[in-house]
Coordinates of C-alpha atoms in Angstrom, one line a residue:
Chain S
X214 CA 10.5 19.3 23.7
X215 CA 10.5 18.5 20.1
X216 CA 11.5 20.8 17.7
X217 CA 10.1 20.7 14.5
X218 CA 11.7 21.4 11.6
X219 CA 10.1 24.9 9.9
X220 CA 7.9 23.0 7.3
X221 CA 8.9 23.4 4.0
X222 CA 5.6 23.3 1.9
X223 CA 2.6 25.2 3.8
X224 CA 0.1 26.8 2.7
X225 CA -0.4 30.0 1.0
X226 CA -3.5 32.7 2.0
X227 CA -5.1 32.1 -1.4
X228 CA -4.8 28.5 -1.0
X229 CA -1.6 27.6 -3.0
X230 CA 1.3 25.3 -2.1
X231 CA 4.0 27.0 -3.7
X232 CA 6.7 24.7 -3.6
X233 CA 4.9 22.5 -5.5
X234 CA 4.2 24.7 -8.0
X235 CA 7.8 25.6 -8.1
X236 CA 8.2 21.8 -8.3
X237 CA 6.0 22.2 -11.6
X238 CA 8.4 24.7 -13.0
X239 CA 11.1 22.5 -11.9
X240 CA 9.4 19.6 -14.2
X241 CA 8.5 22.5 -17.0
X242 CA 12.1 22.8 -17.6
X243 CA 13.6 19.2 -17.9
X244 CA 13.5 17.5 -21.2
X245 CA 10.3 16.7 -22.9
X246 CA 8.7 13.3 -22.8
X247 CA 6.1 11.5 -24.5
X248 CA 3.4 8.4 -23.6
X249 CA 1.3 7.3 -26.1
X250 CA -1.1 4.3 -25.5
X251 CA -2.0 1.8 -28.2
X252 CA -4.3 -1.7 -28.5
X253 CA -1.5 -3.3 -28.2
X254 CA 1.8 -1.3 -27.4
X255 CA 2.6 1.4 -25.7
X256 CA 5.3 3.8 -26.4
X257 CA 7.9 6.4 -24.4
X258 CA 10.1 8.6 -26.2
X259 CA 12.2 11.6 -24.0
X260 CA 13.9 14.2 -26.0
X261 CA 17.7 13.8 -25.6
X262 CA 20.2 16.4 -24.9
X263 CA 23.3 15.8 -27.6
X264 CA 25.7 13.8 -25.4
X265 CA 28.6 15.3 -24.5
X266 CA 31.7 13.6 -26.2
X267 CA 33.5 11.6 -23.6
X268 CA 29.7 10.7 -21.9
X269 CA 29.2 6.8 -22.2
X270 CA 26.0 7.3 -23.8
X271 CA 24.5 4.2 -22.4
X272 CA 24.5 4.9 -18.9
X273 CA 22.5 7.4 -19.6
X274 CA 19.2 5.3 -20.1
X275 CA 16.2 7.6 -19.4
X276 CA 13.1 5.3 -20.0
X277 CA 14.0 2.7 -17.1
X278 CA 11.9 -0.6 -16.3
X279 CA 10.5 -1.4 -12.8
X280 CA 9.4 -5.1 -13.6
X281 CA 9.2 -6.7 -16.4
X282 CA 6.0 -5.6 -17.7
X283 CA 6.2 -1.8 -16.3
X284 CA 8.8 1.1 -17.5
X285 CA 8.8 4.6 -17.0
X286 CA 10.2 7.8 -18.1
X287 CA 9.8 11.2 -16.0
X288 CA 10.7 15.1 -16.8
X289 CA 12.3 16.9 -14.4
X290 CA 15.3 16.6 -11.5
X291 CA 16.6 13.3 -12.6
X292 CA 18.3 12.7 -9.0
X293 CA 15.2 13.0 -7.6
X294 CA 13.7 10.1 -9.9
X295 CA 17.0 7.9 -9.5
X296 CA 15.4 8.2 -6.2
X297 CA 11.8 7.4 -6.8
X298 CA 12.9 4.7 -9.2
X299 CA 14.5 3.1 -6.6
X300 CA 11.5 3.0 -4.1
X301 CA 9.2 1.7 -6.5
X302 CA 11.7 -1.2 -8.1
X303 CA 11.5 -2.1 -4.4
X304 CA 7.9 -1.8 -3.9
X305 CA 7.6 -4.5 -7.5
X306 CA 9.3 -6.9 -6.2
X307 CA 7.8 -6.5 -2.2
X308 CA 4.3 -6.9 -3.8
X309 CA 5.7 -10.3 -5.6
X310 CA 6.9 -11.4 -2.4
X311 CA 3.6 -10.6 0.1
X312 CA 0.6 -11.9 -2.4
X313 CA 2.7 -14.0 -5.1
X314 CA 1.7 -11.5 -7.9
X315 CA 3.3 -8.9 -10.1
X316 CA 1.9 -5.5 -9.3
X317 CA -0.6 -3.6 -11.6
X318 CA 0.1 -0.7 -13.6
X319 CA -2.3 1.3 -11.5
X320 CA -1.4 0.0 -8.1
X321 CA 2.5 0.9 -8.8
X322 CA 0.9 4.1 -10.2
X323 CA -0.5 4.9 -7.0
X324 CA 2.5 3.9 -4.8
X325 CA 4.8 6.4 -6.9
X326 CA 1.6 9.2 -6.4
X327 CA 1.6 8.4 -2.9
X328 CA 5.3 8.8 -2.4
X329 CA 5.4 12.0 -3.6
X330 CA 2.4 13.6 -2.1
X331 CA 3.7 12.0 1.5
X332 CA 6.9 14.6 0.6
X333 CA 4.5 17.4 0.5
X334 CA 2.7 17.3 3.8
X335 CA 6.5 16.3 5.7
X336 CA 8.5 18.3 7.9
X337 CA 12.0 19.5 6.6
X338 CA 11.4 17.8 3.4
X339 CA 10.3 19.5 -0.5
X340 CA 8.7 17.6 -2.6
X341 CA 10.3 15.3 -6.0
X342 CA 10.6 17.7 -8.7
X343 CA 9.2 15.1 -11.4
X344 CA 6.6 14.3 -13.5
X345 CA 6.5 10.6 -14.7
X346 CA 5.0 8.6 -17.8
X347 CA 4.3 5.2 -16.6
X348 CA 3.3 2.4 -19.1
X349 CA 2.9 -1.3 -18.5
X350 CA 0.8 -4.1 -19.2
X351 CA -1.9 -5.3 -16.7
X352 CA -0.9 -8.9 -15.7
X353 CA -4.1 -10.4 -15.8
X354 CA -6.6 -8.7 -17.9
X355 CA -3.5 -7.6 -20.9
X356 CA -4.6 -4.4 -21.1
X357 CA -1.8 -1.8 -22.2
X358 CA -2.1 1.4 -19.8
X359 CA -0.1 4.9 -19.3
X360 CA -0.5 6.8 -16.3
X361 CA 1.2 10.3 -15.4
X362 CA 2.0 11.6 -11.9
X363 CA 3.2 14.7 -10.9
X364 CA 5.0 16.0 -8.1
X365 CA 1.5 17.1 -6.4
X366 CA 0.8 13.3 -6.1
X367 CA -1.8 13.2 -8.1
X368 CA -1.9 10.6 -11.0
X369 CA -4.9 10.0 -13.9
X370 CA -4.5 7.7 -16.7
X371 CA -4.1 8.6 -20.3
X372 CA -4.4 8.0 -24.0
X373 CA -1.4 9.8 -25.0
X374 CA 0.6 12.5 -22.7
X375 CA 3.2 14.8 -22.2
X376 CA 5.0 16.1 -20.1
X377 CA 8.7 18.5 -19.4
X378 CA 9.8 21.1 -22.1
X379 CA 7.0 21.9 -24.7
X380 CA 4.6 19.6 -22.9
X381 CA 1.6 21.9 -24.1
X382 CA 2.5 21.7 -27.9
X383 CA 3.0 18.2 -27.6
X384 CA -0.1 17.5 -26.5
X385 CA -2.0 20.0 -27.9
X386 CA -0.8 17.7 -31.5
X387 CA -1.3 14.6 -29.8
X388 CA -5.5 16.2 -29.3
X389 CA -5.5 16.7 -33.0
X390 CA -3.8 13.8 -34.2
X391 CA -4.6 10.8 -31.8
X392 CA -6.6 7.9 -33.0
X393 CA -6.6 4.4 -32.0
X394 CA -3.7 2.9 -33.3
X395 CA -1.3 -0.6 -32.5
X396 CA 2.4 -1.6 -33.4
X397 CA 4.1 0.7 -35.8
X398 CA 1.4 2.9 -36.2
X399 CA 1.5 3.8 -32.7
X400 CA 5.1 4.0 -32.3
X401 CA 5.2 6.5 -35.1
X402 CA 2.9 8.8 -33.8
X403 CA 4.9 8.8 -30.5
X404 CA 7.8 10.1 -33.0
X405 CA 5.7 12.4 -34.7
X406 CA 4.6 13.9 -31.6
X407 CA 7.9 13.9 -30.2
X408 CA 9.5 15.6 -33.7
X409 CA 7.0 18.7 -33.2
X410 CA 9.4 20.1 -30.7
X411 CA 13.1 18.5 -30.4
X412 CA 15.3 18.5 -34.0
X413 CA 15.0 15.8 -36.0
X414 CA 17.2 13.2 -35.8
X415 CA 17.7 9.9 -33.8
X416 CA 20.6 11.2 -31.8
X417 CA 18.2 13.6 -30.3
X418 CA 15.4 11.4 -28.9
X419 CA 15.0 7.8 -26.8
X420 CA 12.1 5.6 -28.1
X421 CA 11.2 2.2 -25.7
X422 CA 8.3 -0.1 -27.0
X423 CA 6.4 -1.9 -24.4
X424 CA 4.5 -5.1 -25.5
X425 CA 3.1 -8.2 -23.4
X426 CA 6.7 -9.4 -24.4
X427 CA 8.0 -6.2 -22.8
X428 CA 10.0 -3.5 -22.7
X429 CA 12.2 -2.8 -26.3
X430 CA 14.8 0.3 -26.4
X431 CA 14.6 1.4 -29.9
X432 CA 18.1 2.0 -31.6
X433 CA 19.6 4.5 -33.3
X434 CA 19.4 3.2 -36.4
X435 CA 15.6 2.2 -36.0
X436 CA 14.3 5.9 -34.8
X437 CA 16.2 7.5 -37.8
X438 CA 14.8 4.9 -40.2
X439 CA 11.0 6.0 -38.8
X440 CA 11.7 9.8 -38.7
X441 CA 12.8 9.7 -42.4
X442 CA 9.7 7.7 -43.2
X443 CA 7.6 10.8 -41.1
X444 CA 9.4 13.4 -43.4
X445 CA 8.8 12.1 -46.1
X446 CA 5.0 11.6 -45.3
X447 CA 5.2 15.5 -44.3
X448 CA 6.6 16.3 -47.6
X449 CA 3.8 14.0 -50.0
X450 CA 1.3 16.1 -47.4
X451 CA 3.0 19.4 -48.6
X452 CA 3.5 18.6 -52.3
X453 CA -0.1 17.3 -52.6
X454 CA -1.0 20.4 -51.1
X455 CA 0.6 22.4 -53.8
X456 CA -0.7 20.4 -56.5
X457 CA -4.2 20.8 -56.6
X458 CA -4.2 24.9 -57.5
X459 CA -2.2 24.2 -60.7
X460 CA -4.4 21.5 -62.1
X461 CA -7.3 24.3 -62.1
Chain K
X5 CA 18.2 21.6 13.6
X6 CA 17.1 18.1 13.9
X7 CA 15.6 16.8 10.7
X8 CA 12.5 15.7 11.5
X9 CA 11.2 12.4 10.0
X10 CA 8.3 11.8 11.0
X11 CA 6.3 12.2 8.2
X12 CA 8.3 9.9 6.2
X13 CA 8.1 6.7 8.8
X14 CA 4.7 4.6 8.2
X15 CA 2.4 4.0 11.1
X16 CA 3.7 0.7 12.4
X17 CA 6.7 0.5 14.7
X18 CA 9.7 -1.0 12.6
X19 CA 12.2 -3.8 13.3
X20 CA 15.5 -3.0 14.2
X21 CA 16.7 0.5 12.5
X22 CA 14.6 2.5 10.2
X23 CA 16.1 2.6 6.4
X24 CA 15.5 4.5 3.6
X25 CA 15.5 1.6 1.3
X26 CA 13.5 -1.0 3.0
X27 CA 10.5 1.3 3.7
X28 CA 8.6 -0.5 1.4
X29 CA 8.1 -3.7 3.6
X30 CA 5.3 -3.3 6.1
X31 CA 6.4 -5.1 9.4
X32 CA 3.8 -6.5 11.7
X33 CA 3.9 -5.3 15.6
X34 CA 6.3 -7.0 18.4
X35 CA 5.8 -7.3 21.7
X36 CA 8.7 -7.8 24.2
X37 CA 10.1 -11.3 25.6
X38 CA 9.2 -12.3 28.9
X39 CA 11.1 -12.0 31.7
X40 CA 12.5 -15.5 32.3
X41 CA 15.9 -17.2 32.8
X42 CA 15.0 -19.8 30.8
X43 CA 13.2 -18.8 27.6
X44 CA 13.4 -21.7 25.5
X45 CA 11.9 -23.7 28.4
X46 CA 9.4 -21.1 29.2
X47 CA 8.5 -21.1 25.0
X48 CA 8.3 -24.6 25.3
X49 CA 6.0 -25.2 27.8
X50 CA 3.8 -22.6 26.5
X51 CA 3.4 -24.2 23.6
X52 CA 2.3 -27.8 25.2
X53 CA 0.3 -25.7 27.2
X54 CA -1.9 -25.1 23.9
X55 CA -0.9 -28.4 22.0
X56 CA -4.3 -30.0 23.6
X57 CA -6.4 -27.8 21.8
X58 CA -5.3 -29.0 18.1
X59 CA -7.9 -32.2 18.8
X60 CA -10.3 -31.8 16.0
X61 CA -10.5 -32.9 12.3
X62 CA -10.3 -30.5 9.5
X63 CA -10.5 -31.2 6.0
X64 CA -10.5 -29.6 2.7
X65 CA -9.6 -31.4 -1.3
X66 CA -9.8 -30.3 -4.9
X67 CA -11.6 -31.9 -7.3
X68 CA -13.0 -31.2 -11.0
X69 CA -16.0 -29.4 -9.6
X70 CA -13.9 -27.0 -6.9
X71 CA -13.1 -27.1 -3.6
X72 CA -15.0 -29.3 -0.5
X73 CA -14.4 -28.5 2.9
X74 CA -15.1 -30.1 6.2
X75 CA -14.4 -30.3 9.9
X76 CA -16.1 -31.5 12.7
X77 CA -17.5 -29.4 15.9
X78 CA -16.4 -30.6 19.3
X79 CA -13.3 -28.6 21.4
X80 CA -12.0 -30.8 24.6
X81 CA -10.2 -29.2 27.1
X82 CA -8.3 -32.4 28.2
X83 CA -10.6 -35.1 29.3
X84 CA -13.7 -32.5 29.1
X85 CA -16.0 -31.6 25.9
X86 CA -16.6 -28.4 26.5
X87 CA -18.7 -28.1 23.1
X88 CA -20.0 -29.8 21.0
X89 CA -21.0 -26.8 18.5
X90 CA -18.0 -25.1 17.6
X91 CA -18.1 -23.5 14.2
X92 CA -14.8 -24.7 13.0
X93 CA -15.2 -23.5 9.1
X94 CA -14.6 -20.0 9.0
X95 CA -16.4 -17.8 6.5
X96 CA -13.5 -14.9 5.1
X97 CA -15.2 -13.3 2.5
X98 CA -18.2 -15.1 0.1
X99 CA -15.8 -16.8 -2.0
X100 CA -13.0 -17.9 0.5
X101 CA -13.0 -20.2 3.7
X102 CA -11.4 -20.7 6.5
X103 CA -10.4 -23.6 8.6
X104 CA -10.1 -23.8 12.2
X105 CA -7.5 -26.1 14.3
X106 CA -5.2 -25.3 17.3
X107 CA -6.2 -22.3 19.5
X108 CA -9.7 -21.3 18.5
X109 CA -9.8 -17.7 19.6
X110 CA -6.0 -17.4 17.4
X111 CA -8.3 -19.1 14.4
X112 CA -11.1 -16.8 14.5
X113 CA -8.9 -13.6 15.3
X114 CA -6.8 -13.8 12.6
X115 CA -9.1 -15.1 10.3
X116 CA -11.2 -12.4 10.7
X117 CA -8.4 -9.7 10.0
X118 CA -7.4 -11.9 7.0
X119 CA -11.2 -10.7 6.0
X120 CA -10.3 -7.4 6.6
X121 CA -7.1 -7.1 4.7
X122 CA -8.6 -9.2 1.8
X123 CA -11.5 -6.1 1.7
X124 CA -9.2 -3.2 1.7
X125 CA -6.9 -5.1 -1.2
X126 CA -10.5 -5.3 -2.8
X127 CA -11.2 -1.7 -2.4
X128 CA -7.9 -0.6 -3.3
X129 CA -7.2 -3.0 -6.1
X130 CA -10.9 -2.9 -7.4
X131 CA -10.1 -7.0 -7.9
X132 CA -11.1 -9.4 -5.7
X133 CA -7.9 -11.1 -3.8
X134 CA -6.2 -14.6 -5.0
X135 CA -6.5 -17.3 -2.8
X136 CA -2.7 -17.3 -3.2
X137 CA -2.4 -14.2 -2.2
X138 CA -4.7 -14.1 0.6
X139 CA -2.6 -17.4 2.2
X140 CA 0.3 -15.3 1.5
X141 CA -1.0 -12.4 3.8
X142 CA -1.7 -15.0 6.5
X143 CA 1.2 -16.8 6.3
X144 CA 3.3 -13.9 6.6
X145 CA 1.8 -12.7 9.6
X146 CA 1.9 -16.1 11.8
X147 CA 5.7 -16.1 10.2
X148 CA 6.3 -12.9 11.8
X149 CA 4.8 -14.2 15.4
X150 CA 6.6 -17.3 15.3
X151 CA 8.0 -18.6 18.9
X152 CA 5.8 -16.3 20.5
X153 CA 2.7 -19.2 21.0
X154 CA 0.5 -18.7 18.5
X155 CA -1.5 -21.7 17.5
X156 CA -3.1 -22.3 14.2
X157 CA -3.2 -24.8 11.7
X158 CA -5.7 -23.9 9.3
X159 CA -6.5 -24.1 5.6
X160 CA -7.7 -21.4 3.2
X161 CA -9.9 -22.9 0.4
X162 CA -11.2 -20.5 -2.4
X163 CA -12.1 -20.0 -5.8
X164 CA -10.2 -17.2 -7.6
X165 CA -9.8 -16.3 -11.6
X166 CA -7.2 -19.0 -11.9
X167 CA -9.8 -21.7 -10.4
X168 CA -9.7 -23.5 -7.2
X169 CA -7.0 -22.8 -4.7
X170 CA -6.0 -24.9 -1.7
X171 CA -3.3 -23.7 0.9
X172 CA -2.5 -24.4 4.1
X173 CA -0.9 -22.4 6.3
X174 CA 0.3 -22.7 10.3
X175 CA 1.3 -20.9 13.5
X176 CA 5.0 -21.9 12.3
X177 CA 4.7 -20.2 9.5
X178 CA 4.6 -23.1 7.0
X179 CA 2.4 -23.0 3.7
X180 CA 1.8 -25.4 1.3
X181 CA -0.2 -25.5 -1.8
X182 CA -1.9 -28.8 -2.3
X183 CA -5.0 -30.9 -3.2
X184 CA -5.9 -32.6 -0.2
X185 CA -5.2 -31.7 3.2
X186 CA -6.6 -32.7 7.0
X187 CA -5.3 -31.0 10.0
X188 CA -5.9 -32.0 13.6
X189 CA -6.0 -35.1 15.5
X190 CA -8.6 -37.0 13.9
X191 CA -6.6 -36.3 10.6
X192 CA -4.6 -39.8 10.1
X193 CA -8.2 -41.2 10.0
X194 CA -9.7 -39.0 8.0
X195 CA -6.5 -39.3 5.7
X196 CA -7.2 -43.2 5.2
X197 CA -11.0 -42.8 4.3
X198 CA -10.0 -39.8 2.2
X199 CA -6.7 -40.9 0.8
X200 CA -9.1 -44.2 -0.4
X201 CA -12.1 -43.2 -1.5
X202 CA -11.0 -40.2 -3.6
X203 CA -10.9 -39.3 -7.5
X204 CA -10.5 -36.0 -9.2
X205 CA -13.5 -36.7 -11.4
X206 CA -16.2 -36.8 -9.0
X207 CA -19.6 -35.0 -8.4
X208 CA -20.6 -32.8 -6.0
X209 CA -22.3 -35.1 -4.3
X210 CA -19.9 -38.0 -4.4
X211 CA -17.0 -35.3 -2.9
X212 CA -19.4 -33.9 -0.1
X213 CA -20.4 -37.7 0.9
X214 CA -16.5 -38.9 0.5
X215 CA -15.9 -35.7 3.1
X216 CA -18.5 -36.3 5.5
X217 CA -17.6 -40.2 5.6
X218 CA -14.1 -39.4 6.3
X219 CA -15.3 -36.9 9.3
X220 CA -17.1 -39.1 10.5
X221 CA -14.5 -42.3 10.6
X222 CA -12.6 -39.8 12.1
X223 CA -14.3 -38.6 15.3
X224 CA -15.3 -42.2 15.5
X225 CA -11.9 -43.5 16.5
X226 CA -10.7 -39.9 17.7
X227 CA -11.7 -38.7 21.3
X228 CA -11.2 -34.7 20.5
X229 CA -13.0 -34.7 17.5
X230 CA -16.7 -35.2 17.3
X231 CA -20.3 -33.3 17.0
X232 CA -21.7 -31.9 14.0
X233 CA -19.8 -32.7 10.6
X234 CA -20.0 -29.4 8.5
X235 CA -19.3 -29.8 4.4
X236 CA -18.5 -26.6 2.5
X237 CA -18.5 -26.5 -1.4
X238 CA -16.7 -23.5 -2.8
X239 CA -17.3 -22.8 -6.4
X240 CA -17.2 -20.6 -9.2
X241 CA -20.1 -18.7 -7.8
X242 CA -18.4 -18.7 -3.8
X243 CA -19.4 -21.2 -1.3
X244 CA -22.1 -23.1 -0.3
X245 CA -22.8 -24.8 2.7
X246 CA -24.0 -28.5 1.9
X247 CA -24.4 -30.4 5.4
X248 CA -24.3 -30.5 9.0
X249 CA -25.2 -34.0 10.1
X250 CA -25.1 -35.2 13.9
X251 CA -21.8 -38.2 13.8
X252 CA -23.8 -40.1 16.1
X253 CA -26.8 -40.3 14.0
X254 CA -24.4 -40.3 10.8
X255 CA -23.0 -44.0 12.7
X256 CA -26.8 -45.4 12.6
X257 CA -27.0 -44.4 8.8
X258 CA -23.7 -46.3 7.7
X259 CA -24.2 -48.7 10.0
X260 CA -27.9 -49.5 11.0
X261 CA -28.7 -52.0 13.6
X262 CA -29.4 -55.4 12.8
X263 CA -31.1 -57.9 14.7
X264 CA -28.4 -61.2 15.8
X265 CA -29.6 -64.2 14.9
X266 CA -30.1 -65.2 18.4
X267 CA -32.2 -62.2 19.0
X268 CA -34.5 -62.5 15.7
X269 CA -35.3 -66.1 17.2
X270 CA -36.5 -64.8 20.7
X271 CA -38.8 -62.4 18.9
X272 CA -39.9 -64.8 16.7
X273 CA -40.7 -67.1 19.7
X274 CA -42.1 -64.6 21.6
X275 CA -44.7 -63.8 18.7
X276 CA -45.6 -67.4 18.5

């Protein structure tokens, strides 16, 4: 007779599943992460912790590429998306090989949703303990897209999102502050967005462009260059604030 | 305790062992080898054993205006006809067809579920299917039942966002992209009318004519090949059939009866 493992995520009596709630917490507590969609860009910055000093900084990359035209960036257990990564590079290429064509956004979207929602109605198995920001172009149409998944499986598509440490205050600025933008414009509100809760500074975040060209890392040099620009923007705000009451 | 994977192993039954990493790849079902001591004889007779039922003549080309399509309608059974009214142009889905040469009921089965699959990637996608991808599809499931006696030699014709599309695709688990294809027995003489008469810069009409013609030359000299002569258009708004003309009374049209010489006297006589 076969004996099945005790399954791991089952209901509760008020209609819960707790480990993927705890799976939430899980993602609540990784670095924060941002998506923000533009006409024609779309950007993903992730907070970074200070690397320690002997670390090789760069094989630490945490906004990865699945094709060409599609990267993503997740909060949470990063095993666990070394993992998923993995399964979806594979699924890119297997959808190249079976109709000729590189995926969608959506359609990779939607294999990454279903993967993790197949680890929450297993035996033996918990679910991923991620949340993931996926951007890409469409290959036909050239629309840019971001889509968000979560360790529930489900997945929606977005405007601008966030999602790990501080996800609420990110997003709560992104509400206030989003407009349509494209190019630089867009990649600074990413920053801006991303500067509300991790300390200034381009040692302290990651910033990848994607454009129809694809996928850019942002260096050092670059994100620091943009964040000054954001200060000083912050301080003309300030002082122009200050201003006004002394000319009465 | 045993770890139980179920859950994690998709529906169909897998090649070989399971991994992790290749669960992405969907594999078609097997079925296991015969019982024989000589398999490579018994796989080679069982494919003569169908090789018969390839007479017909298919035939699909692209030109500026899209796609034409055409086949004739007889199936022999050796020396027999057992019809003469086969529907040998498949209809997949509105914008995509079919044709049909080898084993009919392999044709019609697997075209049909190539209808299916082309639906759900619809339904899924929310984007119609290529016709590339759609030959894929097929091509990788005859690849996957290769040896085992399937018998199709078919072509898919379609129009798709990138324009026309011609493949075809067989039970060996070939596929070619192309402009002008024929399959089946009457094909070298379909080929010469074809091959002759065609230009990429020609009407509708001119291409459905050019097609029927070369049917028609074709079950003229070819035994398994005759009936009706079916031409498909498939443009940007799907396909369309254009004809079905008897070959026999297609003959009379290119080649009406004239009196001899001798004979026109007689009458004339006769009337005097």
């Amino acid at each position: 007779m076969a004996r099945y493992d005790r399954a791991i995520t089952v209901f509760s009596p008020d209609g819960h599943l707790f480990q993927v709630e705890y799976a939430l917490e899980a993602v609540r507590k990784g670095n924060a992460a941002v998506g923000v969609r533009g006409t024609d860009i779309v950007v993903l910055g992730v907070e970074k912790k200070s690397a320690a000093k002997l670390q090789d900084s760069r094989s630490v990359r945490k906004i990865v590429n699945l094709d060409d035209h599609i990267a993503l960036a997740c909060a949470g257990l990063k095993a666990d998306a070394r993992v998923l990564i993995n399964r979806a590079r594979i699924e890119c290429q297997s959808h190249r090989l079976t109709v000729e064509d590189p995926v969608t956004v959506e359609y990779i979207t939607r294999y990454i949703a279903g993967l993790q929602q197949k680890y929450t109605q297993s035996g033996g198995v918990r679910p991923f303990g991620l949340s993931t920001l996926i951007v890409g172009f469409d290959p036909y149409s050239g629309v840019p897209s971001l889509y968000q998944t979560d360790p529930s499986g489900t997945f929606s598509a977005w405007k601008a999102n966030a999602t790990g440490r501080n996800s609420n205050s990110i997003r709560e600025f992104l509400e206030k502050n989003y407009k349509e933008t494209s190019g630089q414009e867009t990649i600074k509100l990413a920053i801006r967005a991303l500067l509300e809760v991790v300390e200034s500074g381009g040692k302290n975040i990651e910033v990848a462009v994607m454009t129809k060209e694809g996928l850019r890392q942002l260096d050092e040099a670059e994100i620091d260059a943009i964040a000054a620009e954001i200060e000083a923007e912050k301080e003309a705000v300030e002082a122009a604030k200050k201003a006004p009451p002394k000319e009465k | 305790m045993k770890f139980d994977t179920s859950g994690l192993e998709s529906a169909a039954p897998v090649w070989g062992a399971p991994s992790e990493l290749v669960d992405g790849f969907s594999a078609a079902p097997s079925f296991e080898v015969p019982n024989t001591t000589d398999f490579d004889g018994f796989q080679k007779e069982a494919i003569q054993m169908v090789k018969p039922a390839k007479g017909t003549t298919t035939l699909a080309f692209i030109f500026k205006e899209g796609v034409i399509v055409a086949a004739d309608s007889r199936a022999s059974m050796g020396g027999y006809i057992s019809s003469q009214s086969v529907k040998k142009i498949i209809e997949i889905n509105p914008y995509m067809l079919g044709t049909m040469a080898g084993g009919a009921a392999d044709c019609q089965f697997w075209h049909r579920n190539l209808g299916i699959k082309c639906r759900l990637h619809e339904l899924a996608n929310k984007r119609r299917i290529s016709v590339t991808g759609a030959s894929k599809l097929l091509a990788n499931i005859l690849y996957s039942y290769r040896g085992m006696g399937l018998s199709v030699g078919t072509m898919i014709a379609g129009w798709d966002e990138t324009g026309p599309g011609l493949y075809y695709v067989d039970s060996e688990g070939g596929r070619l992209k192309g402009m002008r294809f024929s399959v089946g027995s009457g094909s070298p003489y379909a080929y010469g009318v074809l091959d002759n008469g065609y230009r990429y810069d020609m009407s509708v009409e001119e291409a459905a004519e050019l097609a029927r013609r070369a049917i028609y030359h074709a079950t003229f000299r070819d035994g398994a090949s005759g009936g009706v002569a079916s031409v498909y258009f498939v443009g940007p708004s799907g396909w369309k059939k254009l004809s079905g003309d008897d070959v026999g009374e297609l003959h009379y049209q290119y080649y009406p009866v004239m009196p001899s010489t001798v004979e026109q006297e007689m009458v004339e006589a006769a009337g005097a």
